[in-house]
Amino acid sequence: MRHFCALTALLIASGACPAQSGISLYGIVDVGVRSSNGLGASNAPAADRSSAVSSGVDETSRWGLRGREALDAGWAALLRLEGGINADTGATAKSDRLFDRLAWAGLATPYGTLAAGRQTNLLSDALISVDPLGKRDASFNPNVNIAGLSNTAFGTHAFGRQYGPSGYNDNFYRLDNTVKYTVTSGPWQARAAWSAGEVAGDNSAGAAHGVALAYQCQDWTVSGASMQFRSRDDLPLDAWTLGAALRIDGWQLKANAARNKADTGAGKSVTQRVLSAGVSRNLAAGLLLTTALYSVRREATGLPDDGFDRAFLYLEKSLSPRTTAYAEADYTSWRGDAAGLTGSRANDRHGSGVTLGLMHKF
């Protein structure tokens, strides 16, 4: 009820005076039918086959409000509110937040953009142009989950605590209380961010900070970022990512490397590494083929090394400027004991899935 009332008020406000406020409603609804073997409905390792209606296999289902109001001398006031949607059930992606993805206000100036509120971390920003999948299938994409730190909880190597002010254990992809400054000069784009931990008496506990730099021209891009997160008991998590993209005769090639290390207790740590590469090409007008391979390796104090290798294939057909039909296939090979158990039964050491879906943007 609380979410419904807030949503109603915002929609009324956005429709009542669009000329004055410059607020627009936007979103994506992505839903598909998925069949998998060795993976459950949430893509966790499993011992059997499963089938599901899934949301966000191509792009994450979401809705949001975007606002811009021109001020004097080239300045503008900005706002962004965005929440995830589970299109298969109609539920919000996070039951405790209406706008779990973005909630910030800021200023665009001739000297850069300054924004404050809940925002993506700089690792996520750096990955946008160089992730081989273009950040498709975010809940299953290793660059989003591990390099971008959106889900570090699988298997025995979970961090088990919150680093930075994300609001969640093992998910630091978006951070509360964040001030981010972005400046673009020609092909260069630089970002800096600081997130307040808001722990009384300790300015570093629960906080995060970092920098990002990208160089983007017509045919190639290099993009990277480095961040440090602190837990509320002041344990560090250090992370970096660096990647490149290249266009050659209709082909687009992308590759990225990322690493993070978290101190999880006295004399204990977890280290994760992700290498990825992929290629995409338009096969015909409105028909895009994308392939990608990810290699994940993890080390944790007192535990055997684990990880996985995962391959994707996407075929997307644009039906209109706003609507895309797609077919997706993936294959995962687990390493060490990453596959785990279901009860007392060992999960399959290999998992595969296929999805047929439809995505509409508004």
XYZ file of N, CA and C in Angstrom, residues 10-177:
504
model
N 3.504 10.114 -7.647
C 4.534 10.479 -8.609
C 3.990 10.529 -10.032
N 3.118 9.586 -10.378
C 2.554 9.583 -11.721
C 1.647 10.791 -11.942
N 0.886 11.158 -10.912
C 0.058 12.357 -11.035
C 0.929 13.586 -11.247
N 2.017 13.660 -10.463
C 2.911 14.817 -10.598
C 3.558 14.863 -11.975
N 3.954 13.698 -12.507
C 4.638 13.683 -13.788
C 3.700 14.026 -14.925
N 2.400 13.741 -14.782
C 1.471 14.017 -15.857
C 0.808 15.368 -15.769
N 0.851 16.001 -14.614
C 0.089 17.222 -14.426
C 0.719 18.421 -15.101
N 2.051 18.502 -15.105
C 2.678 19.699 -15.640
C 4.000 19.343 -16.313
N 3.971 18.530 -17.396
C 5.197 18.086 -18.023
C 6.028 19.217 -18.580
N 5.400 20.275 -19.071
C 6.163 21.377 -19.664
C 6.998 22.084 -18.620
N 6.421 22.286 -17.426
C 7.148 23.009 -16.389
C 8.212 22.142 -15.739
N 7.891 20.882 -15.483
C 8.796 20.044 -14.713
C 9.791 19.292 -15.584
N 9.446 19.003 -16.823
C 10.311 18.216 -17.682
C 10.499 16.800 -17.201
N 9.488 16.229 -16.533
C 9.580 14.863 -16.013
C 8.964 13.894 -17.015
N 9.652 12.791 -17.277
C 9.143 11.779 -18.197
C 9.185 10.405 -17.546
N 8.219 9.583 -17.912
C 8.135 8.200 -17.440
C 8.781 7.293 -18.483
N 9.561 6.319 -18.037
C 10.207 5.396 -18.968
C 10.292 4.016 -18.325
N 10.647 3.026 -19.119
C 10.823 1.705 -18.544
C 11.094 0.631 -19.567
N 11.293 -0.583 -19.058
C 11.510 -1.780 -19.865
C 10.704 -2.912 -19.238
N 9.997 -3.656 -20.058
C 9.367 -4.903 -19.625
C 9.954 -6.011 -20.486
N 10.688 -6.912 -19.857
C 11.378 -8.005 -20.536
C 10.945 -9.302 -19.868
N 10.310 -10.174 -20.631
C 9.828 -11.436 -20.067
C 10.073 -12.554 -21.070
N 10.481 -13.727 -20.569
C 10.785 -14.836 -21.458
C 10.445 -16.171 -20.832
N 10.369 -17.197 -21.668
C 10.157 -18.578 -21.230
C 11.501 -19.280 -21.278
N 11.907 -19.849 -20.145
C 13.253 -20.418 -20.016
C 13.199 -21.880 -19.601
N 14.039 -22.673 -20.230
C 14.217 -24.077 -19.859
C 15.690 -24.287 -19.536
N 15.973 -24.978 -18.429
C 17.361 -25.159 -18.033
C 17.587 -26.555 -17.486
N 18.852 -26.960 -17.523
C 19.274 -28.254 -17.004
C 20.468 -28.021 -16.091
N 20.377 -28.441 -14.827
C 21.442 -28.206 -13.879
C 21.428 -26.814 -13.282
N 20.371 -26.053 -13.555
C 20.179 -24.718 -12.999
C 18.736 -24.596 -12.529
N 18.529 -23.946 -11.381
C 17.180 -23.729 -10.890
C 16.543 -22.519 -11.542
N 15.342 -22.172 -11.077
C 14.610 -21.045 -11.651
C 15.350 -19.733 -11.467
N 16.155 -19.623 -10.402
C 16.944 -18.412 -10.165
C 18.375 -18.555 -10.671
N 18.631 -19.590 -11.471
C 19.934 -19.878 -12.083
C 20.995 -20.331 -11.084
N 20.588 -20.722 -9.872
C 21.518 -21.340 -8.941
C 21.762 -22.784 -9.372
N 22.929 -23.367 -9.051
C 23.177 -24.768 -9.397
C 22.078 -25.679 -8.853
N 21.688 -26.669 -9.640
C 20.617 -27.585 -9.250
C 20.962 -28.987 -9.723
N 20.165 -29.943 -9.282
C 20.417 -31.338 -9.641
C 19.515 -31.812 -10.768
N 18.535 -31.014 -11.168
C 17.534 -31.464 -12.126
C 17.270 -30.397 -13.177
N 16.370 -30.728 -14.073
C 15.890 -29.778 -15.069
C 14.841 -28.863 -14.437
N 14.649 -27.691 -15.028
C 13.587 -26.799 -14.564
C 13.107 -25.936 -15.725
N 11.936 -25.394 -15.566
C 11.401 -24.440 -16.539
C 10.771 -23.294 -15.773
N 10.763 -22.117 -16.387
C 10.283 -20.937 -15.679
C 9.903 -19.858 -16.672
N 9.050 -18.964 -16.233
C 8.845 -17.685 -16.908
C 9.725 -16.684 -16.175
N 10.663 -16.083 -16.889
C 11.690 -15.259 -16.261
C 11.610 -13.817 -16.721
N 12.050 -12.925 -15.856
C 12.066 -11.494 -16.142
C 13.498 -11.016 -16.314
N 13.738 -10.165 -17.310
C 15.017 -9.498 -17.430
C 16.155 -10.339 -17.951
N 15.895 -11.320 -18.808
C 16.968 -12.149 -19.347
C 17.769 -11.395 -20.403
N 17.135 -10.459 -21.121
C 17.878 -9.598 -22.034
C 18.271 -8.317 -21.290
N 17.313 -7.484 -20.968
C 17.586 -6.298 -20.158
C 16.664 -6.294 -18.940
N 17.161 -5.798 -17.840
C 16.420 -5.831 -16.589
C 15.113 -5.051 -16.706
N 14.013 -5.679 -16.327
C 12.726 -4.988 -16.312
C 12.767 -3.894 -15.245
N 12.248 -2.712 -15.596
C 12.359 -1.567 -14.685
C 11.361 -0.490 -15.084
N 11.172 0.451 -14.214
C 10.426 1.658 -14.561
C 11.064 2.817 -13.820
N 10.858 4.025 -14.348
C 11.493 5.151 -13.684
C 10.944 6.487 -14.137
N 11.398 7.504 -13.450
C 11.074 8.886 -13.766
C 12.381 9.639 -13.973
N 12.432 10.405 -15.067
C 13.618 11.181 -15.407
C 13.219 12.650 -15.514
N 13.940 13.532 -14.836
C 13.576 14.941 -14.850
C 14.751 15.833 -15.188
N 14.477 16.906 -15.897
C 15.499 17.906 -16.232
C 14.814 19.263 -16.350
N 15.368 20.254 -15.686
C 14.852 21.624 -15.781
C 16.016 22.572 -16.063
N 15.902 23.300 -17.160
C 16.954 24.231 -17.548
C 17.025 25.398 -16.572
N 18.250 25.740 -16.195
C 18.516 26.909 -15.356
C 19.320 27.920 -16.175
N 19.848 28.913 -15.551
C 20.587 29.949 -16.273
C 21.991 29.474 -16.640
N 22.565 30.069 -17.673
C 23.977 29.952 -18.041
C 24.409 28.511 -18.298
N 23.528 27.708 -18.926
C 23.890 26.347 -19.284
C 23.792 25.337 -18.161
N 23.248 25.746 -17.026
C 23.057 24.832 -15.909
C 21.675 24.171 -16.029
N 21.511 23.002 -15.388
C 20.213 22.323 -15.382
C 20.089 21.499 -14.108
N 18.882 21.455 -13.579
C 18.582 20.590 -12.432
C 18.121 19.229 -12.965
N 18.592 18.153 -12.341
C 18.311 16.798 -12.791
C 17.723 15.973 -11.658
N 16.920 14.969 -12.028
C 16.508 13.969 -11.042
C 16.311 12.643 -11.738
N 16.467 11.572 -10.971
C 16.280 10.221 -11.507
C 15.759 9.327 -10.397
N 14.651 8.649 -10.667
C 14.079 7.658 -9.765
C 13.826 6.398 -10.585
N 14.349 5.247 -10.138
C 14.211 4.033 -10.936
C 14.107 2.810 -10.034
N 13.138 1.974 -10.332
C 12.931 0.750 -9.565
C 12.865 -0.470 -10.454
N 13.359 -1.598 -9.951
C 13.294 -2.843 -10.687
C 11.923 -3.491 -10.598
N 11.575 -4.257 -11.633
C 10.291 -4.967 -11.709
C 10.559 -6.433 -12.010
N 9.881 -7.327 -11.326
C 9.841 -8.730 -11.726
C 8.632 -8.902 -12.639
N 8.886 -8.872 -13.954
C 7.774 -8.881 -14.900
C 6.995 -10.186 -14.874
N 7.599 -11.263 -14.381
C 6.891 -12.546 -14.326
C 5.859 -12.583 -13.213
N 6.003 -11.730 -12.185
C 5.061 -11.729 -11.062
C 4.417 -10.367 -10.818
N 4.992 -9.303 -11.370
C 4.490 -7.955 -11.113
C 5.013 -7.342 -9.834
N 5.869 -8.050 -9.110
C 6.399 -7.539 -7.852
C 7.564 -6.588 -8.104
N 7.834 -5.728 -7.128
C 9.040 -4.915 -7.187
C 10.254 -5.821 -6.969
N 11.382 -5.447 -7.569
C 12.578 -6.274 -7.464
C 13.057 -6.383 -6.020
N 12.944 -5.302 -5.252
C 13.313 -5.296 -3.840
C 12.075 -4.912 -3.030
N 11.633 -5.797 -2.159
C 10.394 -5.554 -1.428
C 10.513 -4.411 -0.435
N 11.748 -4.051 -0.060
C 11.922 -2.996 0.944
C 12.148 -1.623 0.323
N 12.211 -1.522 -1.012
C 12.489 -0.241 -1.664
C 11.652 -0.107 -2.923
N 11.027 1.039 -3.086
C 10.313 1.327 -4.323
C 11.298 1.645 -5.436
N 12.302 2.473 -5.140
C 13.320 2.846 -6.121
C 14.657 2.224 -5.699
N 14.782 0.921 -5.930
C 15.992 0.215 -5.505
C 17.164 0.458 -6.432
N 16.904 0.867 -7.678
C 17.979 1.001 -8.660
C 18.635 2.391 -8.603
N 17.830 3.442 -8.620
C 18.364 4.804 -8.618
C 17.411 5.726 -7.879
N 17.979 6.660 -7.153
C 17.184 7.718 -6.511
C 18.135 8.869 -6.211
N 18.233 9.830 -7.147
C 19.187 10.921 -6.949
C 18.701 12.209 -7.594
N 19.271 13.293 -7.138
C 19.061 14.609 -7.736
C 20.421 15.228 -7.976
N 20.508 16.130 -8.957
C 21.811 16.693 -9.255
C 21.743 17.930 -10.115
N 22.924 18.415 -10.472
C 23.086 19.593 -11.312
C 24.001 19.267 -12.481
N 23.573 19.627 -13.691
C 24.437 19.581 -14.858
C 24.967 20.989 -15.087
N 26.269 21.120 -15.208
C 26.909 22.420 -15.355
C 27.883 22.373 -16.532
N 28.379 23.511 -16.983
C 29.418 23.492 -18.025
C 30.706 22.816 -17.556
N 30.824 22.552 -16.270
C 32.046 21.992 -15.712
C 31.875 20.529 -15.282
N 30.735 19.928 -15.589
C 30.484 18.545 -15.223
C 29.139 18.390 -14.536
N 28.834 17.161 -14.163
C 27.561 16.836 -13.520
C 27.813 16.335 -12.111
N 27.081 16.884 -11.166
C 27.182 16.482 -9.765
C 25.839 15.914 -9.345
N 25.847 14.693 -8.797
C 24.609 14.026 -8.386
C 24.777 13.454 -6.992
N 23.673 13.428 -6.234
C 23.708 12.908 -4.869
C 22.480 12.045 -4.620
N 22.695 10.873 -4.014
C 21.606 9.948 -3.697
C 22.049 8.520 -3.932
N 21.106 7.621 -4.166
C 21.409 6.213 -4.437
C 21.813 6.073 -5.900
N 23.026 5.561 -6.150
C 23.556 5.483 -7.502
C 24.368 4.208 -7.684
N 24.615 3.858 -8.946
C 25.484 2.725 -9.245
C 26.911 3.047 -8.822
N 27.674 2.001 -8.465
C 29.071 2.230 -8.143
C 29.872 2.478 -9.422
N 31.104 2.932 -9.288
C 31.917 3.298 -10.442
C 32.368 2.088 -11.243
N 32.451 0.915 -10.626
C 32.767 -0.308 -11.355
C 31.678 -0.587 -12.385
N 30.439 -0.429 -11.971
C 29.309 -0.608 -12.873
C 29.363 0.387 -14.024
N 29.648 1.642 -13.707
C 29.729 2.666 -14.756
C 30.808 2.323 -15.776
N 31.967 1.857 -15.302
C 33.079 1.554 -16.196
C 32.769 0.375 -17.111
N 31.913 -0.549 -16.669
C 31.605 -1.751 -17.439
C 30.613 -1.516 -18.571
N 29.891 -0.417 -18.542
C 28.808 -0.201 -19.505
C 29.276 -0.404 -20.940
N 30.403 0.180 -21.316
C 30.834 0.170 -22.716
C 31.733 -1.006 -23.076
N 32.196 -1.800 -22.087
C 33.182 -2.839 -22.389
C 32.764 -4.245 -21.962
N 31.630 -4.397 -21.289
C 31.160 -5.742 -20.966
C 30.779 -6.452 -22.259
N 31.265 -7.681 -22.497
C 30.980 -8.372 -23.757
C 29.495 -8.553 -24.064
N 28.664 -8.675 -23.030
C 27.223 -8.821 -23.253
C 26.497 -7.482 -23.243
N 27.214 -6.377 -23.049
C 26.525 -5.101 -22.926
C 25.634 -5.073 -21.703
N 26.045 -5.826 -20.655
C 25.328 -5.931 -19.380
C 23.956 -6.587 -19.533
N 23.769 -7.385 -20.584
C 22.559 -8.194 -20.686
C 22.521 -9.219 -19.551
N 21.317 -9.724 -19.291
C 21.092 -10.792 -18.311
C 21.818 -10.484 -17.001
N 21.497 -9.320 -16.425
C 22.264 -8.804 -15.286
C 22.304 -9.764 -14.109
N 21.247 -10.519 -13.868
C 21.237 -11.414 -12.712
C 22.134 -12.630 -12.908
N 22.617 -12.868 -14.134
C 23.414 -14.055 -14.451
C 24.754 -13.703 -15.086
N 24.978 -12.421 -15.332
C 26.176 -11.929 -16.007
C 27.310 -11.791 -14.993
N 28.413 -12.526 -15.140
C 29.485 -12.451 -14.131
C 30.110 -11.074 -13.968
N 30.138 -10.264 -15.011
C 30.685 -8.918 -14.850
C 29.785 -8.043 -13.980
N 28.488 -8.263 -14.041
C 27.574 -7.525 -13.164
C 27.660 -8.081 -11.747
N 27.585 -9.410 -11.630
C 27.537 -10.038 -10.307
C 28.849 -9.941 -9.547
N 29.964 -10.227 -10.203
C 31.232 -10.378 -9.501
C 32.142 -9.172 -9.724
N 32.363 -8.768 -10.984
C 33.181 -7.575 -11.213
C 32.491 -6.325 -10.676
N 31.167 -6.225 -10.877
C 30.401 -5.074 -10.401
C 29.857 -5.228 -9.002
N 30.011 -6.442 -8.413
C 29.678 -6.717 -7.012
C 28.176 -6.664 -6.711
N 27.346 -7.162 -7.635
C 25.907 -7.166 -7.362
C 25.440 -8.439 -6.664
N 26.249 -9.526 -6.725
C 25.847 -10.753 -6.037
C 27.090 -11.591 -5.770
N 27.614 -11.503 -4.576
C 28.813 -12.261 -4.203
C 28.471 -13.403 -3.246
N 27.193 -13.801 -3.171
C 26.743 -14.708 -2.113
C 26.717 -16.179 -2.502
N 27.011 -16.539 -3.767
C 26.815 -17.936 -4.143
C 27.958 -18.816 -3.628
N 27.641 -20.085 -3.390
C 28.644 -21.047 -2.952
C 29.147 -20.773 -1.544
N 30.341 -21.299 -1.257
C 30.920 -21.191 0.083
C 31.774 -19.946 0.268
N 31.984 -19.163 -0.808
C 32.917 -18.044 -0.755
C 32.212 -16.699 -0.571
N 31.041 -16.683 -0.011
C 30.305 -15.436 0.178
C 31.065 -14.494 1.114
N 30.943 -13.196 0.863
C 31.572 -12.208 1.741
C 30.886 -12.175 3.106
N 29.560 -12.326 3.106
C 28.828 -12.460 4.360
C 28.624 -11.184 5.137
N 28.835 -10.039 4.515
C 28.647 -8.770 5.218
C 28.468 -7.663 4.183
N 28.075 -6.494 4.654
C 27.873 -5.341 3.787
C 29.143 -4.499 3.744
N 29.558 -4.164 2.517
C 30.663 -3.236 2.309
C 30.113 -2.007 1.588
N 30.387 -0.828 2.145
C 29.777 0.367 1.587
C 28.309 0.436 1.970
N 27.669 1.570 1.723
C 26.277 1.752 2.156
C 25.265 1.274 1.123
N 25.331 -0.011 0.766
C 24.394 -0.538 -0.230
C 23.045 -0.894 0.371
N 23.030 -1.233 1.652
C 21.806 -1.685 2.304
C 21.638 -3.185 2.309
N 22.586 -3.932 1.677
C 22.433 -5.382 1.568
C 23.781 -6.076 1.763
N 23.762 -7.241 2.399
C 24.949 -8.086 2.425
C 25.201 -8.659 1.041
N 26.460 -8.727 0.634
C 26.885 -9.379 -0.608
C 26.313 -8.722 -1.864
N 25.916 -7.471 -1.796
C 25.448 -6.736 -2.977
C 25.812 -5.269 -2.790
N 26.800 -4.815 -3.572
C 27.298 -3.441 -3.422
C 27.332 -2.723 -4.772
N 26.477 -3.171 -5.692
C 26.423 -2.628 -7.053
C 25.856 -1.208 -7.063
N 24.924 -0.951 -6.152
C 24.357 0.391 -5.986
C 24.553 0.809 -4.539
N 24.847 2.101 -4.347
C 25.215 2.588 -3.026
C 24.347 3.765 -2.632
N 23.854 3.737 -1.381
C 23.142 4.875 -0.825
C 24.128 6.012 -0.521
N 23.591 7.179 -0.231
C 24.375 8.286 0.328
C 25.577 8.654 -0.540
